[in-house]
């Protein structure tokens, strides 16, 4: 086993499977406040903690699987911020989609403490996270990148260093999420239309996946959309409100860059409509019910 100690802060949908996979090769500590997530972490062979500073003290690399910029800043520099207990030369890796501005806000403060920052947002979903089969797009200077390389290689099947500075990883993930957000919304519209045209949605999905209209998101979310109108809720693999956040990051970044993204903006409005209807905690495949609240039978 590698002697590197990795602390994973946030044992959520992505953090837990990443931590479980890394635990096969590294010494892994996991941090969360949920008793349920801690129990799952323990079952996965992770040394679990509720005290983030305790878990981060002495760690070589702290992986932050947080939700947004506010959580990132709080985790590093808040009342229980870990930057105060991390040693010079250690590394913070951010795997969440938090946006370019979030990385820019914490980078100079970490540099003052001689702590490396690796901007490494991941894509692929919880199942692939547990297999070390993620796409990881990295922005980091040479020293930071080398410090994290063994962990990055263990997490990923596709590792792309998109820039030599933190923030470039978030830039690439912003582009990725533009496409993902549009593709999910488009899949919902396509299957809702198939239903209204009297087609069997399962047959329609199979046909679409066999031709030029196929995409990963259509195949993955489309399967879950088929059950979106059932009595039992669809398993939550990616919450709808995550795409409210992510599409906001996309449209904000485009505005700063001086470019229009009308398709992304339209998709953002669909996710926002779902949020207003109380669907934020549901799987993002439920977007089909924003487009068509009821399924026509027969």
PDB file of C-alpha atoms in Angstrom, residues 9 52 62-83 86 91-110 116-121 166-167 170 245 249:
ATOM      1  CA  UNK A   9     -13.979  15.709   3.048  1.00  0.00           C
ATOM      2  CA  UNK A  52     -12.535  17.777   9.789  1.00  0.00           C
ATOM      3  CA  UNK A  62      -7.016  16.540   1.331  1.00  0.00           C
ATOM      4  CA  UNK A  63      -9.650  15.867  -1.303  1.00  0.00           C
ATOM      5  CA  UNK A  64     -12.589  18.256  -1.062  1.00  0.00           C
ATOM      6  CA  UNK A  65     -15.833  16.867  -2.488  1.00  0.00           C
ATOM      7  CA  UNK A  66     -17.879  19.911  -1.468  1.00  0.00           C
ATOM      8  CA  UNK A  67     -20.980  21.368  -3.113  1.00  0.00           C
ATOM      9  CA  UNK A  68     -20.160  24.974  -4.006  1.00  0.00           C
ATOM     10  CA  UNK A  69     -17.883  27.977  -3.462  1.00  0.00           C
ATOM     11  CA  UNK A  70     -19.310  28.764  -0.021  1.00  0.00           C
ATOM     12  CA  UNK A  71     -18.590  25.246   1.219  1.00  0.00           C
ATOM     13  CA  UNK A  72     -15.099  25.310  -0.305  1.00  0.00           C
ATOM     14  CA  UNK A  73     -14.190  28.555   1.421  1.00  0.00           C
ATOM     15  CA  UNK A  74     -15.687  27.398   4.710  1.00  0.00           C
ATOM     16  CA  UNK A  75     -13.874  24.050   4.582  1.00  0.00           C
ATOM     17  CA  UNK A  76     -10.536  25.781   4.070  1.00  0.00           C
ATOM     18  CA  UNK A  77     -10.807  29.023   6.008  1.00  0.00           C
ATOM     19  CA  UNK A  78     -13.980  28.909   8.111  1.00  0.00           C
ATOM     20  CA  UNK A  79     -14.251  28.499  11.864  1.00  0.00           C
ATOM     21  CA  UNK A  80     -13.075  24.884  11.555  1.00  0.00           C
ATOM     22  CA  UNK A  81     -11.060  25.509   8.407  1.00  0.00           C
ATOM     23  CA  UNK A  82      -8.411  22.945   7.611  1.00  0.00           C
ATOM     24  CA  UNK A  83      -5.820  25.313   6.141  1.00  0.00           C
ATOM     25  CA  UNK A  86      -2.329  21.411   7.045  1.00  0.00           C
ATOM     26  CA  UNK A  91      -1.992  19.374  -1.142  1.00  0.00           C
ATOM     27  CA  UNK A  92      -5.633  20.360  -1.433  1.00  0.00           C
ATOM     28  CA  UNK A  93      -7.478  18.734  -4.330  1.00  0.00           C
ATOM     29  CA  UNK A  94     -10.886  20.105  -5.354  1.00  0.00           C
ATOM     30  CA  UNK A  95     -12.939  17.504  -7.247  1.00  0.00           C
ATOM     31  CA  UNK A  96     -16.288  19.332  -7.276  1.00  0.00           C
ATOM     32  CA  UNK A  97     -17.749  21.692  -9.840  1.00  0.00           C
ATOM     33  CA  UNK A  98     -17.404  24.985  -7.976  1.00  0.00           C
ATOM     34  CA  UNK A  99     -16.504  27.390 -10.786  1.00  0.00           C
ATOM     35  CA  UNK A 100     -13.431  29.335 -11.833  1.00  0.00           C
ATOM     36  CA  UNK A 101     -14.080  32.192  -9.409  1.00  0.00           C
ATOM     37  CA  UNK A 102     -14.167  29.832  -6.422  1.00  0.00           C
ATOM     38  CA  UNK A 103     -10.690  28.527  -7.201  1.00  0.00           C
ATOM     39  CA  UNK A 104      -9.401  32.065  -7.711  1.00  0.00           C
ATOM     40  CA  UNK A 105     -10.720  33.056  -4.276  1.00  0.00           C
ATOM     41  CA  UNK A 106      -8.778  30.395  -2.343  1.00  0.00           C
ATOM     42  CA  UNK A 107      -5.604  29.979  -4.417  1.00  0.00           C
ATOM     43  CA  UNK A 108      -3.630  32.994  -3.075  1.00  0.00           C
ATOM     44  CA  UNK A 109      -4.530  32.150   0.532  1.00  0.00           C
ATOM     45  CA  UNK A 110      -3.265  28.594   0.122  1.00  0.00           C
ATOM     46  CA  UNK A 116      -0.531  23.105  -3.165  1.00  0.00           C
ATOM     47  CA  UNK A 117      -3.888  23.440  -4.909  1.00  0.00           C
ATOM     48  CA  UNK A 118      -4.955  20.926  -7.539  1.00  0.00           C
ATOM     49  CA  UNK A 119      -8.101  21.919  -9.415  1.00  0.00           C
ATOM     50  CA  UNK A 120      -9.412  18.516 -10.534  1.00  0.00           C
ATOM     51  CA  UNK A 121     -13.178  18.359 -11.126  1.00  0.00           C
ATOM     52  CA  UNK A 166      -5.543  26.121 -10.916  1.00  0.00           C
ATOM     53  CA  UNK A 167      -8.818  27.276 -12.427  1.00  0.00           C
ATOM     54  CA  UNK A 170     -12.959  24.300 -13.566  1.00  0.00           C
ATOM     55  CA  UNK A 245     -25.876  25.148  -9.601  1.00  0.00           C
ATOM     56  CA  UNK A 249     -21.852  28.414 -13.287  1.00  0.00           C
TER      57      UNK A 249
END
